[in-house]
PDB file of C-alpha atoms in Angstrom:
ATOM      1  CA  MET A   8      17.399 -39.706  11.907  1.00 68.00           C
ATOM      2  CA  LYS A   9      16.945 -43.395  12.718  1.00 81.00           C
ATOM      3  CA  CYS A  10      14.962 -44.546  15.694  1.00 91.00           C
ATOM      4  CA  PHE A  11      14.432 -48.112  16.896  1.00 96.00           C
ATOM      5  CA  ARG A  12      11.526 -49.208  19.099  1.00 96.00           C
ATOM      6  CA  SER A  13      10.527 -52.206  21.163  1.00 98.00           C
ATOM      7  CA  ALA A  14       7.726 -52.830  23.646  1.00 98.00           C
ATOM      8  CA  LYS A  15       7.035 -54.730  26.846  1.00 98.00           C
ATOM      9  CA  THR A  16       3.704 -55.413  28.542  1.00 98.00           C
ATOM     10  CA  PHE A  17       3.355 -55.974  32.274  1.00 98.00           C
ATOM     11  CA  ARG A  18       0.070 -57.649  33.302  1.00 97.00           C
ATOM     12  CA  GLY A  19      -1.691 -58.574  36.500  1.00 95.00           C
ATOM     13  CA  PHE A  20      -1.695 -55.562  38.813  1.00 97.00           C
ATOM     14  CA  PRO A  21      -4.933 -55.669  40.810  1.00 97.00           C
ATOM     15  CA  CYS A  22      -5.638 -52.352  42.466  1.00 96.00           C
ATOM     16  CA  THR A  23      -8.496 -50.035  43.340  1.00 96.00           C
ATOM     17  CA  HIS A  24      -9.077 -46.354  42.871  1.00 95.00           C
ATOM     18  CA  ARG A  25     -11.826 -43.796  42.688  1.00 93.00           C
ATOM     19  CA  GLN A  26     -12.485 -40.704  40.613  1.00 93.00           C
ATOM     20  CA  TRP A  27     -13.852 -38.437  43.325  1.00 95.00           C
ATOM     21  CA  ARG A  28     -14.679 -35.670  40.828  1.00 95.00           C
ATOM     22  CA  ALA A  29     -16.901 -37.938  38.698  1.00 94.00           C
ATOM     23  CA  ASP A  30     -20.682 -37.508  38.714  1.00 96.00           C
ATOM     24  CA  SER A  31     -21.027 -41.198  37.859  1.00 95.00           C
ATOM     25  CA  HIS A  32     -20.462 -44.490  39.671  1.00 94.00           C
ATOM     26  CA  CYS A  33     -16.722 -43.938  39.070  1.00 92.00           C
ATOM     27  CA  ARG A  34     -16.721 -41.788  42.214  1.00 95.00           C
ATOM     28  CA  PHE A  35     -17.006 -44.998  44.248  1.00 96.00           C
ATOM     29  CA  VAL A  36     -14.040 -47.188  45.109  1.00 96.00           C
ATOM     30  CA  HIS A  37     -13.674 -49.814  42.394  1.00 95.00           C
ATOM     31  CA  GLY A  38     -10.921 -51.979  41.051  1.00 93.00           C
ATOM     32  CA  TYR A  39      -9.347 -53.542  38.011  1.00 93.00           C
ATOM     33  CA  SER A  40      -6.365 -55.640  37.138  1.00 94.00           C
ATOM     34  CA  ARG A  41      -4.283 -53.057  35.358  1.00 95.00           C
ATOM     35  CA  GLU A  42      -1.723 -53.694  32.689  1.00 97.00           C
ATOM     36  CA  PHE A  43       1.026 -51.484  31.373  1.00 98.00           C
ATOM     37  CA  HIS A  44       2.294 -51.454  27.793  1.00 98.00           C
ATOM     38  CA  LEU A  45       5.599 -49.584  27.561  1.00 98.00           C
ATOM     39  CA  GLU A  46       7.349 -48.621  24.341  1.00 98.00           C
ATOM     40  CA  PHE A  47      11.066 -47.943  24.339  1.00 97.00           C
ATOM     41  CA  SER A  48      13.069 -46.009  21.754  1.00 96.00           C
ATOM     42  CA  CYS A  49      16.731 -45.506  20.972  1.00 95.00           C
ATOM     43  CA  ARG A  50      19.004 -44.330  18.210  1.00 94.00           C
ATOM     44  CA  GLU A  51      21.621 -47.102  18.606  1.00 95.00           C
ATOM     45  CA  LEU A  52      21.052 -50.778  19.378  1.00 96.00           C
ATOM     46  CA  THR A  53      23.061 -52.711  21.965  1.00 96.00           C
ATOM     47  CA  ARG A  54      25.790 -55.126  20.904  1.00 95.00           C
ATOM     48  CA  GLU A  55      23.081 -57.823  21.130  1.00 96.00           C
ATOM     49  CA  MET A  56      21.085 -55.720  18.617  1.00 96.00           C
ATOM     50  CA  TRP A  57      18.353 -54.817  21.119  1.00 96.00           C
ATOM     51  CA  VAL A  58      16.600 -51.591  21.956  1.00 97.00           C
ATOM     52  CA  MET A  59      15.962 -52.688  25.535  1.00 96.00           C
ATOM     53  CA  ASN A  60      17.188 -55.725  27.415  1.00 94.00           C
ATOM     54  CA  PHE A  61      13.852 -56.896  28.838  1.00 95.00           C
ATOM     55  CA  GLY A  62      15.734 -58.900  31.469  1.00 92.00           C
ATOM     56  CA  GLY A  63      17.039 -55.557  32.726  1.00 89.00           C
ATOM     57  CA  LEU A  64      13.566 -54.296  33.642  1.00 96.00           C
ATOM     58  CA  LYS A  65      13.526 -55.754  37.158  1.00 96.00           C
ATOM     59  CA  ALA A  66      13.562 -52.277  38.720  1.00 97.00           C
ATOM     60  CA  VAL A  67      10.587 -51.278  36.552  1.00 98.00           C
ATOM     61  CA  ARG A  68       8.627 -54.376  37.594  1.00 98.00           C
ATOM     62  CA  ALA A  69       9.460 -53.762  41.265  1.00 98.00           C
ATOM     63  CA  TRP A  70       8.287 -50.143  40.996  1.00 98.00           C
ATOM     64  CA  LEU A  71       5.041 -51.191  39.269  1.00 98.00           C
ATOM     65  CA  GLU A  72       4.419 -53.836  41.961  1.00 98.00           C
ATOM     66  CA  HIS A  73       4.958 -51.276  44.725  1.00 98.00           C
ATOM     67  CA  TYR A  74       2.436 -48.872  43.254  1.00 97.00           C
ATOM     68  CA  PHE A  75      -0.152 -51.149  41.664  1.00 98.00           C
ATOM     69  CA  ASP A  76      -0.150 -54.634  43.233  1.00 98.00           C
ATOM     70  CA  HIS A  77      -3.042 -54.885  45.729  1.00 98.00           C
ATOM     71  CA  THR A  78      -2.985 -51.162  46.396  1.00 98.00           C
ATOM     72  CA  PHE A  79      -5.525 -48.371  46.679  1.00 98.00           C
ATOM     73  CA  LEU A  80      -4.789 -45.341  44.499  1.00 97.00           C
ATOM     74  CA  VAL A  81      -6.079 -41.955  45.526  1.00 96.00           C
ATOM     75  CA  ALA A  82      -5.645 -38.455  44.165  1.00 97.00           C
ATOM     76  CA  HIS A  83      -3.628 -36.146  46.381  1.00 97.00           C
ATOM     77  CA  ASP A  84      -6.613 -33.790  46.624  1.00 97.00           C
ATOM     78  CA  ASP A  85      -9.328 -36.367  47.367  1.00 98.00           C
ATOM     79  CA  PRO A  86     -11.610 -34.896  50.069  1.00 98.00           C
ATOM     80  CA  CYS A  87     -11.604 -38.286  51.846  1.00 98.00           C
ATOM     81  CA  LEU A  88      -7.809 -38.537  51.923  1.00 98.00           C
ATOM     82  CA  ASP A  89      -7.662 -38.405  55.729  1.00 98.00           C
ATOM     83  CA  ASP A  90     -10.070 -41.364  55.925  1.00 98.00           C
ATOM     84  CA  PHE A  91      -7.933 -43.360  53.488  1.00 98.00           C
ATOM     85  CA  LEU A  92      -4.779 -42.452  55.402  1.00 98.00           C
ATOM     86  CA  ALA A  93      -6.420 -43.807  58.577  1.00 98.00           C
ATOM     87  CA  LEU A  94      -7.314 -47.071  56.798  1.00 98.00           C
ATOM     88  CA  ASP A  95      -3.739 -47.352  55.543  1.00 98.00           C
ATOM     89  CA  HIS A  96      -2.427 -46.723  59.066  1.00 98.00           C
ATOM     90  CA  LYS A  97      -4.692 -49.526  60.373  1.00 98.00           C
ATOM     91  CA  GLY A  98      -3.356 -51.915  57.732  1.00 98.00           C
ATOM     92  CA  VAL A  99      -6.690 -52.191  55.905  1.00 98.00           C
ATOM     93  CA  ILE A 100      -5.397 -50.803  52.603  1.00 98.00           C
ATOM     94  CA  GLN A 101      -2.042 -50.124  50.962  1.00 98.00           C
ATOM     95  CA  LEU A 102      -2.500 -46.467  50.050  1.00 98.00           C
ATOM     96  CA  ARG A 103      -0.683 -44.851  47.140  1.00 98.00           C
ATOM     97  CA  ILE A 104      -1.215 -41.122  46.645  1.00 98.00           C
ATOM     98  CA  MET A 105      -0.943 -39.788  43.104  1.00 97.00           C
ATOM     99  CA  PRO A 106      -1.671 -36.515  41.316  1.00 96.00           C
ATOM    100  CA  ASN A 107      -4.474 -38.237  39.347  1.00 95.00           C
ATOM    101  CA  ALA A 108      -5.564 -41.821  40.070  1.00 94.00           C
ATOM    102  CA  GLY A 109      -7.462 -42.278  36.780  1.00 92.00           C
ATOM    103  CA  MET A 110      -6.107 -43.999  33.687  1.00 94.00           C
ATOM    104  CA  GLU A 111      -4.847 -40.807  32.030  1.00 96.00           C
ATOM    105  CA  GLY A 112      -3.123 -39.678  35.195  1.00 96.00           C
ATOM    106  CA  THR A 113      -1.705 -43.142  35.774  1.00 97.00           C
ATOM    107  CA  ALA A 114      -0.213 -43.245  32.262  1.00 98.00           C
ATOM    108  CA  LYS A 115       1.606 -39.950  32.881  1.00 97.00           C
ATOM    109  CA  PHE A 116       2.639 -40.996  36.402  1.00 98.00           C
ATOM    110  CA  VAL A 117       4.110 -44.275  35.088  1.00 98.00           C
ATOM    111  CA  TYR A 118       5.936 -42.440  32.309  1.00 98.00           C
ATOM    112  CA  ASP A 119       7.447 -39.923  34.749  1.00 97.00           C
ATOM    113  CA  HIS A 120       8.888 -42.680  36.918  1.00 97.00           C
ATOM    114  CA  VAL A 121       9.717 -45.449  34.453  1.00 98.00           C
ATOM    115  CA  ASP A 122      11.487 -43.130  32.012  1.00 97.00           C
ATOM    116  CA  LYS A 123      13.919 -42.180  34.799  1.00 97.00           C
ATOM    117  CA  ILE A 124      14.552 -45.834  35.656  1.00 97.00           C
ATOM    118  CA  VAL A 125      15.150 -46.733  31.998  1.00 96.00           C
ATOM    119  CA  ALA A 126      17.460 -43.748  31.483  1.00 95.00           C
ATOM    120  CA  ARG A 127      19.495 -44.773  34.535  1.00 95.00           C
ATOM    121  CA  GLU A 128      19.643 -48.463  33.548  1.00 94.00           C
ATOM    122  CA  THR A 129      20.679 -47.694  29.945  1.00 95.00           C
ATOM    123  CA  LYS A 130      22.909 -44.693  30.652  1.00 95.00           C
ATOM    124  CA  ASN A 131      20.453 -42.482  28.719  1.00 95.00           C
ATOM    125  CA  ARG A 132      20.605 -44.613  25.556  1.00 95.00           C
ATOM    126  CA  VAL A 133      16.908 -45.571  25.756  1.00 96.00           C
ATOM    127  CA  TRP A 134      13.832 -43.504  26.553  1.00 96.00           C
ATOM    128  CA  VAL A 135      10.168 -44.349  27.093  1.00 97.00           C
ATOM    129  CA  SER A 136       8.300 -43.132  24.019  1.00 96.00           C
ATOM    130  CA  ARG A 137       4.780 -44.299  24.889  1.00 97.00           C
ATOM    131  CA  VAL A 138       2.858 -45.642  27.896  1.00 98.00           C
ATOM    132  CA  GLU A 139      -0.535 -47.314  27.625  1.00 98.00           C
ATOM    133  CA  VAL A 140      -2.393 -48.240  30.804  1.00 98.00           C
ATOM    134  CA  ARG A 141      -5.338 -50.634  30.558  1.00 97.00           C
ATOM    135  CA  GLU A 142      -7.916 -51.019  33.297  1.00 93.00           C
ATOM    136  CA  ASN A 143      -9.723 -53.815  31.443  1.00 91.00           C
ATOM    137  CA  GLU A 144     -10.043 -55.261  27.953  1.00 90.00           C
ATOM    138  CA  ASN A 145     -12.120 -52.276  26.784  1.00 93.00           C
ATOM    139  CA  ASN A 146     -10.587 -49.206  28.428  1.00 94.00           C
ATOM    140  CA  SER A 147      -7.139 -47.704  28.269  1.00 96.00           C
ATOM    141  CA  ALA A 148      -5.321 -44.385  28.271  1.00 97.00           C
ATOM    142  CA  VAL A 149      -2.079 -43.444  26.549  1.00 98.00           C
ATOM    143  CA  PHE A 150       0.615 -40.938  27.383  1.00 97.00           C
ATOM    144  CA  ILE A 151       3.134 -39.941  24.722  1.00 96.00           C
ATOM    145  CA  PRO A 152       5.782 -37.434  25.776  1.00 93.00           C
ATOM    146  CA  PRO A 153       5.501 -34.232  23.736  1.00 79.00           C
ATOM    147  CA  HIS A 154       9.196 -34.118  22.863  1.00 64.00           C
ATOM    148  CA  PRO A 155      10.945 -37.480  22.681  1.00 58.00           C
ATOM    149  CA  ALA A 156      14.035 -37.616  24.827  1.00 51.00           C
ATOM    150  CA  GLY A 157      17.272 -39.225  23.901  1.00 46.00           C
ATOM    151  CA  PRO A 158      20.793 -38.374  22.861  1.00 48.00           C
TER     152      PRO A 158
END
C-alpha cells in the first residue's frame, strides 16, 4: 500500500521545565529553545500533489505557541505544583501542566494534540506519523505512533 510523507519543522519556542524525579541537575528549573519536527503521512496526495499544505498549519503553530512560547512546563504530579500555580496566578510565569514535561513526554503530548488538528484540517486524509522534539542541538526525543492512523 502506498504512503506519502512530508515534514515541517517549527523552531524558536523558548520555555522552561524541570524533571522533578531526576537525581541530577535536571531537577532544577532550566530552559531551552525547543523545536518540533513533524512528519505527515497520507495515502492520496491533494490536487496540488502535496501530502500537507504547510500554509494550512496555522492552528498547529498557534497551539505550539500557546504551550511552548515563553512558558513553564510542569508535570501534573510535581510536588511543587501549588507553588508554580501561585507564581502563574501572580503573573510571574505562564504555567502549562502536562503529564510529563520532559522531551519524551513532550513528543507524545505534541503528537496527541497535533494529530487531532491535522486530522480535522485534512478531513482525516493526513496523519502525524512521527514527532521529534529537540531541546538543543544535541538532545531530542521521538514519538512514533504504534499503529499509523489513516483511511
